[in-house]
Short mmCIF file of C-alpha atoms in Angstrom, two decimals:
data_model
loop_
_atom_site.label_atom_id
_atom_site.label_comp_id
_atom_site.label_asym_id
_atom_site.label_seq_id
_atom_site.Cartn_x
_atom_site.Cartn_y
_atom_site.Cartn_z
CA MET W 12 -13.27 -7.44 -24.35
CA SER W 13 -12.90 -9.22 -21.30
CA GLN W 14 -11.97 -8.31 -18.05
CA LEU W 15 -8.74 -7.18 -17.03
CA ARG W 16 -7.63 -9.46 -13.86
CA VAL W 17 -5.73 -7.98 -10.96
CA LEU W 18 -4.26 -9.65 -8.36
CA HIS W 19 -3.56 -7.44 -5.31
CA LEU W 20 -1.31 -8.99 -2.66
CA ILE W 21 -0.75 -6.95 0.73
CA THR W 22 0.43 -7.41 3.94
CA ALA W 23 -2.67 -7.16 5.97
CA ALA W 24 -6.43 -5.87 5.72
CA GLU W 25 -6.18 -4.04 8.90
CA THR W 26 -6.11 0.22 9.25
CA GLY W 27 -3.19 1.50 7.68
CA GLY W 28 -3.12 4.02 5.08
CA ALA W 29 -2.17 1.15 2.12
CA GLU W 30 -5.00 -0.92 3.21
CA THR W 31 -7.50 1.73 3.43
CA PHE W 32 -6.66 3.12 -0.01
CA LEU W 33 -6.81 -0.22 -1.65
CA CYS W 34 -10.67 -0.65 -0.44
CA ARG W 35 -11.36 2.55 -1.84
CA LEU W 36 -9.28 2.04 -4.91
CA LEU W 37 -11.46 -1.03 -5.39
CA SER W 38 -14.74 0.64 -4.49
CA ARG W 39 -14.14 2.70 -7.70
CA LEU W 40 -12.47 0.15 -10.38
CA PRO W 41 -15.36 -0.56 -13.10
CA ARG W 42 -16.41 -4.01 -12.66
CA GLU W 43 -17.16 -4.44 -16.23
CA CYS W 44 -13.70 -3.76 -17.06
CA PHE W 45 -11.70 -5.44 -14.00
CA LYS W 46 -11.92 -8.16 -12.32
CA SER W 47 -10.11 -7.80 -8.48
CA ARG W 48 -9.02 -10.32 -5.87
CA VAL W 49 -7.01 -9.76 -2.84
CA VAL W 50 -4.46 -11.53 -0.40
CA CYS W 51 -3.26 -10.98 2.56
CA MET W 52 -0.10 -12.27 3.70
CA VAL W 53 -1.16 -12.33 7.46
CA ARG W 54 -4.97 -12.79 8.58
CA PRO W 55 -7.08 -9.73 7.50
CA GLY W 56 -8.42 -7.22 10.05
CA HIS W 57 -10.93 -4.13 9.78
CA VAL W 58 -10.46 -3.53 6.03
CA GLY W 59 -10.60 -6.91 5.34
CA GLY W 60 -14.38 -6.92 6.20
CA ARG W 61 -15.10 -3.55 4.20
CA ILE W 62 -13.05 -5.13 1.20
CA ARG W 63 -14.92 -8.34 1.10
CA ALA W 64 -18.63 -6.39 1.63
CA LEU W 65 -17.74 -4.87 -1.81
CA GLY W 66 -17.98 -8.60 -3.21
CA ILE W 67 -14.17 -9.06 -3.96
CA PRO W 68 -12.82 -12.09 -3.14
CA LEU W 69 -9.94 -12.06 -0.28
CA ALA W 70 -8.60 -15.07 0.89
CA THR W 71 -5.13 -15.10 3.33
CA LEU W 72 -1.53 -16.86 3.46
CA GLY W 73 -2.14 -17.18 7.20
CA MET W 74 1.20 -16.32 7.36
CA ARG W 75 2.87 -15.18 10.93
CA ARG W 76 4.25 -11.55 11.59
CA GLY W 77 7.89 -11.69 10.64
CA LEU W 78 8.17 -15.21 10.11
CA PRO W 79 9.11 -16.25 6.42
CA SER W 80 7.14 -19.19 4.65
CA VAL W 81 7.75 -21.25 2.15
CA GLY W 82 4.36 -22.85 2.60
CA ALA W 83 2.78 -19.01 1.78
CA VAL W 84 5.16 -19.19 -0.92
CA ARG W 85 3.43 -22.38 -2.53
CA LYS W 86 -0.40 -21.13 -1.50
CA LEU W 87 0.22 -17.78 -3.37
CA MET W 88 1.68 -19.72 -6.11
CA GLU W 89 -1.70 -21.73 -6.43
CA MET W 90 -4.05 -18.69 -5.98
CA LEU W 91 -2.24 -17.19 -9.17
CA GLN W 92 -2.04 -20.43 -11.07
CA ASP W 93 -5.79 -20.58 -10.60
CA PHE W 94 -6.63 -16.88 -11.13
CA GLN W 95 -4.44 -16.96 -13.88
CA PRO W 96 -4.20 -12.78 -13.63
CA ASP W 97 -2.72 -9.63 -16.16
CA VAL W 98 -1.42 -7.68 -13.13
CA VAL W 99 0.34 -8.68 -9.97
CA GLN W 100 -0.29 -5.54 -7.68
CA THR W 101 1.72 -6.11 -4.31
CA TRP W 102 1.40 -3.16 -1.71
CA LEU W 103 4.10 -2.73 0.75
CA HIS W 104 7.79 -4.00 0.81
CA HIS W 105 7.33 -7.63 1.96
CA ALA W 106 4.58 -8.40 0.14
CA ASP W 107 6.74 -6.69 -2.82
CA LEU W 108 9.52 -9.53 -2.09
CA LEU W 109 6.80 -12.41 -1.77
CA GLY W 110 4.76 -11.27 -4.78
CA LEU W 111 8.40 -11.25 -6.71
CA VAL W 112 9.52 -14.82 -5.57
CA ALA W 113 5.69 -16.38 -6.33
CA ALA W 114 4.78 -14.79 -9.42
CA ARG W 115 8.13 -15.51 -11.10
CA LEU W 116 8.06 -19.28 -10.47
CA ALA W 117 3.93 -19.32 -11.21
CA VAL W 118 2.44 -17.20 -13.99
CA GLU W 119 3.86 -14.79 -16.53
CA SER W 120 1.72 -11.75 -15.81
CA ASN W 121 2.72 -7.94 -15.10
CA LEU W 122 4.22 -7.69 -11.79
CA VAL W 123 3.99 -4.21 -10.35
CA TRP W 124 4.98 -3.42 -6.65
CA ASN W 125 3.29 -0.46 -4.44
CA LEU W 126 5.89 1.49 -2.20
CA ARG W 127 4.07 3.39 0.51
CA ASN W 128 6.22 4.72 3.63
CA SER W 129 9.24 6.99 2.84
CA ARG W 130 11.75 6.54 5.56
CA LEU W 131 12.56 3.23 8.17
CA ASP W 132 14.24 5.03 10.78
CA ALA W 133 12.20 3.17 13.41
CA ALA W 134 11.70 -0.36 11.27
CA PRO W 135 12.93 -3.93 12.80
CA TRP W 136 16.27 -5.02 11.29
CA THR W 137 13.91 -7.33 9.29
CA THR W 138 12.11 -4.56 7.75
CA ARG W 139 15.42 -3.17 6.84
CA ALA W 140 16.56 -6.37 5.27
CA VAL W 141 13.37 -6.97 3.05
CA VAL W 142 14.06 -3.42 1.58
CA TRP W 143 17.60 -3.89 0.77
CA LEU W 144 16.86 -7.00 -1.06
CA CYS W 145 13.73 -5.26 -2.31
CA ALA W 146 16.17 -2.32 -3.82
CA ARG W 147 18.92 -5.02 -5.23
CA LEU W 148 15.90 -6.82 -7.05
CA SER W 149 13.72 -3.29 -7.86
CA ARG W 150 14.49 -3.96 -11.98
CA LEU W 151 12.57 -7.39 -11.91
CA PRO W 152 8.92 -5.61 -11.53
CA GLU W 153 7.74 -4.57 -14.77
CA ALA W 154 6.98 -0.97 -12.81
CA VAL W 155 6.94 0.57 -9.39
CA LEU W 156 4.36 2.63 -8.06
CA THR W 157 4.17 5.37 -4.89
CA ASN W 158 1.62 7.36 -3.88
CA SER W 159 4.09 10.34 -3.09
CA GLU W 160 7.20 12.14 -4.63
CA THR W 161 8.91 11.93 -0.83
CA ALA W 162 8.46 8.19 -0.71
CA ARG W 163 9.92 7.66 -4.98
CA ASP W 164 12.93 10.19 -4.04
CA GLN W 165 14.05 8.21 -0.56
CA HIS W 166 13.40 5.10 -2.00
CA ARG W 167 15.80 5.79 -5.04
CA ALA W 168 18.38 6.97 -1.92
CA LEU W 169 18.12 3.45 -0.70
CA GLY W 170 19.15 2.56 -4.08
CA PHE W 171 15.93 1.42 -5.76
CA ARG W 172 16.14 1.47 -9.61
CA PRO W 173 13.03 0.31 -11.34
CA ARG W 174 12.40 0.36 -14.98
CA ARG W 175 9.55 2.33 -14.71
CA PHE W 176 8.92 4.51 -11.44
CA GLU W 177 5.48 6.22 -10.94
CA VAL W 178 3.72 8.56 -8.77
CA LEU W 179 0.20 7.63 -8.39
CA PRO W 180 -1.00 9.75 -5.43
CA ASN W 181 -4.39 8.70 -3.10
CA GLY W 182 -7.62 9.75 -3.88
CA ILE W 183 -10.21 11.11 -0.84
CA ASP W 184 -14.30 10.14 -1.45
CA CYS W 185 -15.34 13.38 -1.26
CA GLY W 186 -19.01 12.35 -1.14
CA GLU W 187 -18.07 10.46 2.41
CA PHE W 188 -15.52 12.67 3.45
CA ARG W 189 -17.44 16.24 3.22
CA PRO W 190 -19.07 19.20 5.39
CA ASP W 191 -21.90 17.82 8.14
CA PRO W 192 -22.41 20.32 10.46
CA ALA W 193 -25.06 17.89 11.99
CA ALA W 194 -22.25 15.08 12.64
CA ARG W 195 -20.44 17.92 14.25
CA GLU W 196 -23.00 18.83 16.15
CA ALA W 197 -23.45 15.29 17.15
CA LEU W 198 -19.88 14.65 17.62
CA ARG W 199 -19.21 17.36 20.42
CA LYS W 200 -22.36 16.22 22.43
CA GLU W 201 -21.32 12.83 22.66
CA PHE W 202 -17.81 13.95 23.86
CA GLY W 203 -19.47 16.79 26.06
CA ILE W 204 -17.43 19.48 24.08
CA SER W 205 -19.37 22.86 23.88
CA PRO W 206 -20.01 24.27 20.31
CA GLU W 207 -17.71 26.98 21.28
CA THR W 208 -14.81 25.10 22.79
CA PRO W 209 -11.51 25.11 20.40
CA LEU W 210 -11.13 21.53 19.31
CA ALA W 211 -7.77 20.27 17.38
CA GLY W 212 -7.20 16.79 16.65
CA MET W 213 -4.93 13.85 15.60
CA LEU W 214 -6.17 10.49 13.99
CA ALA W 215 -3.59 8.26 13.59
CA ARG W 216 -2.58 4.73 14.72
CA HIS W 217 -0.33 4.78 18.06
CA ALA W 218 3.30 4.55 16.67
CA PRO W 219 6.65 6.64 16.92
CA MET W 220 6.84 7.88 13.27
CA LYS W 221 3.03 9.58 14.44
CA ASN W 222 4.54 11.13 17.07
CA HIS W 223 1.95 11.54 19.69
CA ALA W 224 4.18 12.88 22.08
CA GLY W 225 5.08 15.77 19.73
CA PHE W 226 1.27 16.43 19.26
CA LEU W 227 0.92 16.34 23.27
CA ARG W 228 3.88 18.50 23.86
CA ALA W 229 2.32 20.91 21.33
CA ALA W 230 -0.94 21.10 22.80
CA ALA W 231 0.50 22.08 26.22
CA LEU W 232 2.15 25.43 24.26
CA VAL W 233 -1.69 25.82 22.80
CA LEU W 234 -3.15 25.68 26.24
CA LYS W 235 -0.99 28.76 27.59
CA GLU W 236 -2.53 30.70 24.47
CA LEU W 237 -5.98 29.24 24.36
CA PRO W 238 -6.95 27.77 28.25
CA GLU W 239 -10.20 26.74 26.95
CA ALA W 240 -9.07 24.56 24.05
CA ARG W 241 -9.49 20.61 24.07
CA PHE W 242 -7.80 18.05 22.11
CA LEU W 243 -9.08 14.48 20.21
CA LEU W 244 -6.82 11.65 19.51
CA CYS W 245 -8.50 8.87 17.74
CA GLY W 246 -6.82 5.91 16.55
CA THR W 247 -5.66 1.94 16.87
CA GLY W 248 -3.90 2.18 20.59
CA VAL W 249 -4.85 5.45 21.17
CA THR W 250 -6.86 4.98 24.84
CA GLN W 251 -6.14 5.09 28.15
CA VAL W 252 -5.32 1.66 29.12
CA ASN W 253 -1.85 2.73 26.63
CA ARG W 254 0.25 3.40 30.05
CA GLU W 255 3.07 5.07 27.46
CA LEU W 256 0.22 7.63 26.21
CA MET W 257 -1.06 8.14 29.37
CA ALA W 258 2.40 9.27 31.14
CA GLN W 259 2.86 11.26 28.17
CA VAL W 260 -0.58 12.73 28.89
CA ASN W 261 0.20 13.35 32.27
CA GLN W 262 4.08 15.03 31.69
CA ALA W 263 2.09 17.55 29.53
CA GLY W 264 -0.09 18.73 32.31
CA LEU W 265 -3.06 17.66 30.00
CA ARG W 266 -5.36 15.64 32.02
CA GLY W 267 -8.93 16.57 31.45
CA ARG W 268 -7.95 18.25 28.30
CA VAL W 269 -7.71 15.28 26.09
CA ILE W 270 -9.90 12.50 25.15
CA LEU W 271 -8.13 9.35 23.94
CA ALA W 272 -11.34 7.99 21.50
CA GLY W 273 -9.26 4.81 20.51
CA TYR W 274 -10.00 3.60 16.99
CA ARG W 275 -13.14 4.85 15.57
CA GLN W 276 -14.83 3.44 12.25
CA ASP W 277 -17.02 7.06 11.41
CA ALA W 278 -13.57 9.26 10.41
CA PRO W 279 -16.05 11.74 8.65
CA ARG W 280 -17.66 12.54 12.02
CA VAL W 281 -14.55 12.78 14.01
CA LEU W 282 -13.11 15.01 11.74
CA ASN W 283 -16.59 17.49 10.97
CA ALA W 284 -16.02 17.48 15.07
CA LEU W 285 -12.62 19.19 14.58
CA ASP W 286 -11.60 22.83 14.33
CA ALA W 287 -8.34 22.08 13.27
CA LEU W 288 -6.30 18.73 12.59
CA CYS W 289 -2.48 18.26 13.64
CA VAL W 290 -0.51 15.84 11.42
CA PRO W 291 2.98 16.20 13.91
CA SER W 292 4.42 13.13 12.48
CA ALA W 293 8.13 12.66 12.74
CA TYR W 294 9.19 10.93 9.88
CA GLY W 295 7.76 8.10 7.18
CA GLU W 296 4.70 9.69 6.06
CA GLY W 297 4.13 9.20 2.22
CA PHE W 298 0.86 10.84 1.39
CA PRO W 299 -0.98 11.85 4.39
CA ASN W 300 -4.39 10.29 3.95
CA ALA W 301 -5.51 12.24 7.06
CA ALA W 302 -4.82 15.65 6.26
CA ALA W 303 -6.52 15.03 2.72
CA GLU W 304 -9.52 13.64 4.35
CA ALA W 305 -10.21 16.67 7.07
CA MET W 306 -9.57 19.23 4.24
CA SER W 307 -12.18 17.34 2.09
CA CYS W 308 -14.32 17.93 5.38
CA GLY W 309 -13.51 21.73 5.11
CA VAL W 310 -11.28 21.17 8.26
CA PRO W 311 -7.71 23.01 7.78
CA CYS W 312 -4.70 20.90 9.14
CA ALA W 313 -1.55 21.95 10.92
CA ALA W 314 1.19 19.22 9.41
CA THR W 315 5.54 18.71 9.73
CA ASP W 316 6.75 18.50 6.44
CA THR W 317 7.01 15.23 6.06
CA GLY W 318 6.33 13.05 2.84
CA ASP W 319 3.96 15.15 1.02
CA ALA W 320 2.05 17.09 3.27
CA ALA W 321 3.46 20.33 1.68
CA ARG W 322 2.22 18.82 -1.52
CA VAL W 323 -1.32 18.22 0.16
CA VAL W 324 -1.93 21.00 2.20
CA GLY W 325 -0.91 24.05 -0.04
CA ASP W 326 -1.50 27.58 1.14
CA THR W 327 -5.02 25.82 2.88
CA GLY W 328 -3.27 25.27 6.05
CA ARG W 329 0.05 25.50 7.79
CA VAL W 330 3.20 23.23 7.26
CA VAL W 331 5.99 23.35 10.00
CA PRO W 332 9.23 21.47 10.24
CA PRO W 333 9.11 17.85 11.90
CA ASN W 334 9.58 17.80 15.82
CA ASP W 335 9.37 21.66 15.85
CA GLU W 336 6.73 21.65 19.24
CA PRO W 337 6.87 25.74 18.97
CA ALA W 338 6.30 26.09 15.42
CA LEU W 339 3.46 23.30 15.12
CA SER W 340 1.74 25.44 18.80
CA ARG W 341 1.74 28.38 16.95
CA ALA W 342 0.28 26.60 13.72
CA LEU W 343 -2.63 25.32 16.18
CA VAL W 344 -3.39 28.88 17.39
CA GLU W 345 -3.57 30.50 14.20
CA LEU W 346 -5.99 27.98 12.64
CA LEU W 347 -7.84 27.71 15.76
CA THR W 348 -8.20 31.52 16.71
CA LEU W 349 -9.85 32.28 12.95
CA PRO W 350 -12.77 34.72 12.49
CA PRO W 351 -15.63 33.00 11.52
CA ASP W 352 -15.98 34.83 7.75
CA GLN W 353 -12.10 33.74 7.52
CA ARG W 354 -13.13 30.01 8.72
CA THR W 355 -15.64 29.77 6.30
CA ALA W 356 -14.01 31.11 3.36
CA LEU W 357 -10.54 28.48 4.28
CA ALA W 358 -12.73 26.02 4.83
CA GLY W 359 -13.88 26.20 1.22
CA ARG W 360 -10.66 26.45 -0.17
CA CYS W 361 -9.57 23.34 1.74
CA ARG W 362 -12.26 20.84 0.08
CA GLU W 363 -11.64 22.74 -3.43
CA ARG W 364 -8.27 21.85 -3.16
CA ILE W 365 -9.02 17.96 -2.72
CA ALA W 366 -11.76 17.69 -4.94
CA THR W 367 -9.62 19.17 -7.66
CA GLU W 368 -6.23 17.26 -6.98
CA PHE W 369 -6.75 14.51 -4.97
CA SER W 370 -10.48 13.15 -5.38
CA LEU W 371 -11.00 9.26 -5.23
CA ASP W 372 -12.32 9.04 -8.86
CA ALA W 373 -9.36 10.94 -10.46
CA ALA W 374 -6.76 8.41 -8.75
CA ALA W 375 -9.17 5.41 -10.05
CA ARG W 376 -8.97 6.60 -13.09
CA ALA W 377 -5.01 6.65 -12.91
CA TYR W 378 -4.93 3.25 -11.91
CA ALA W 379 -7.11 2.06 -14.11
CA SER W 380 -5.54 3.92 -17.13
CA PHE W 381 -2.07 2.61 -16.01
CA TYR W 382 -3.18 -0.92 -15.76
CA GLU W 383 -4.58 -0.91 -19.19
CA GLU W 384 -1.85 0.91 -20.93
CA LEU W 385 0.89 -1.88 -18.87
CA THR W 386 -1.46 -4.74 -20.59
CA GLY W 387 -1.62 -3.14 -23.95
CA ARG W 388 -5.57 -2.96 -23.39
CA ARG W 389 -5.61 1.06 -24.07
#
């Protein structure tokens, strides 16, 4: 049987959750069964290079953010006509809309939307308009996928009524994200943190929904209980040149207690250095990748009840209401002060939960099965 041809259209290929998961998914879809291509609406970033390193062709439409382009539609139509995909898989709202227009004009293929974020509180009006339009057109794709039950339910509340609505959770590479005592020692040495120092961290790009300000306020409360604690923040825009973030650090009285490490390509090493990961999102989460990655490394999480965080964390960490810094600080203190035997046992439960329920292999099998069933190949 010939390979099933899948063209993935995504807004960008930077460091977001959707882009990262697409790259990981492509690394596990069997090449003998699937022939994949990726098209970015704008210029690709970090993840684009990783996709190309897999041997997957990646092209760009050269669009500018926030600006529609008739030329981009024509260019995408030419790519579709050249590749003749069995499935056009689009990722995120803008790509969903563009893919719908181009695919319907250019080829006969199965169009599948993929929705990730669950709320649009701080989204610009242009994005809200795209989402509104997608909701009205949501019966046109053959199917709509999402990575979380929360995103599915909240898109239904926004008016999405697809013919087929499926939840396919993200998956974590448990071989890449694994307990690594040597990495823990090396990274702590890099940042000048002793092995005994309680260390909590946050791995997220700087954006309102990620709620760095809330994390810093919670960290200040943690220091009242654990003066020796330190805090490590990594992600795009999380550096000392970020004036807004530095003002929040100073306002919380955390100068000298917080390390702002910026974007890191060694997330497994960073996570292994932590005693607890914090996911303080105020809104907008779908599937919290950072929490699942930390758990796969044996690091417990304190997370706010946004998206499917409670579903991922289960009974291996702490889940608190959004924007409740006292509750978040108490959760962090509980995790940072666990006795060694309890910490070891909890680390094992964290990793087992991800390996059992949210592994990358399981996610790839789910996508492969979905594409094959959709196209009648199974």
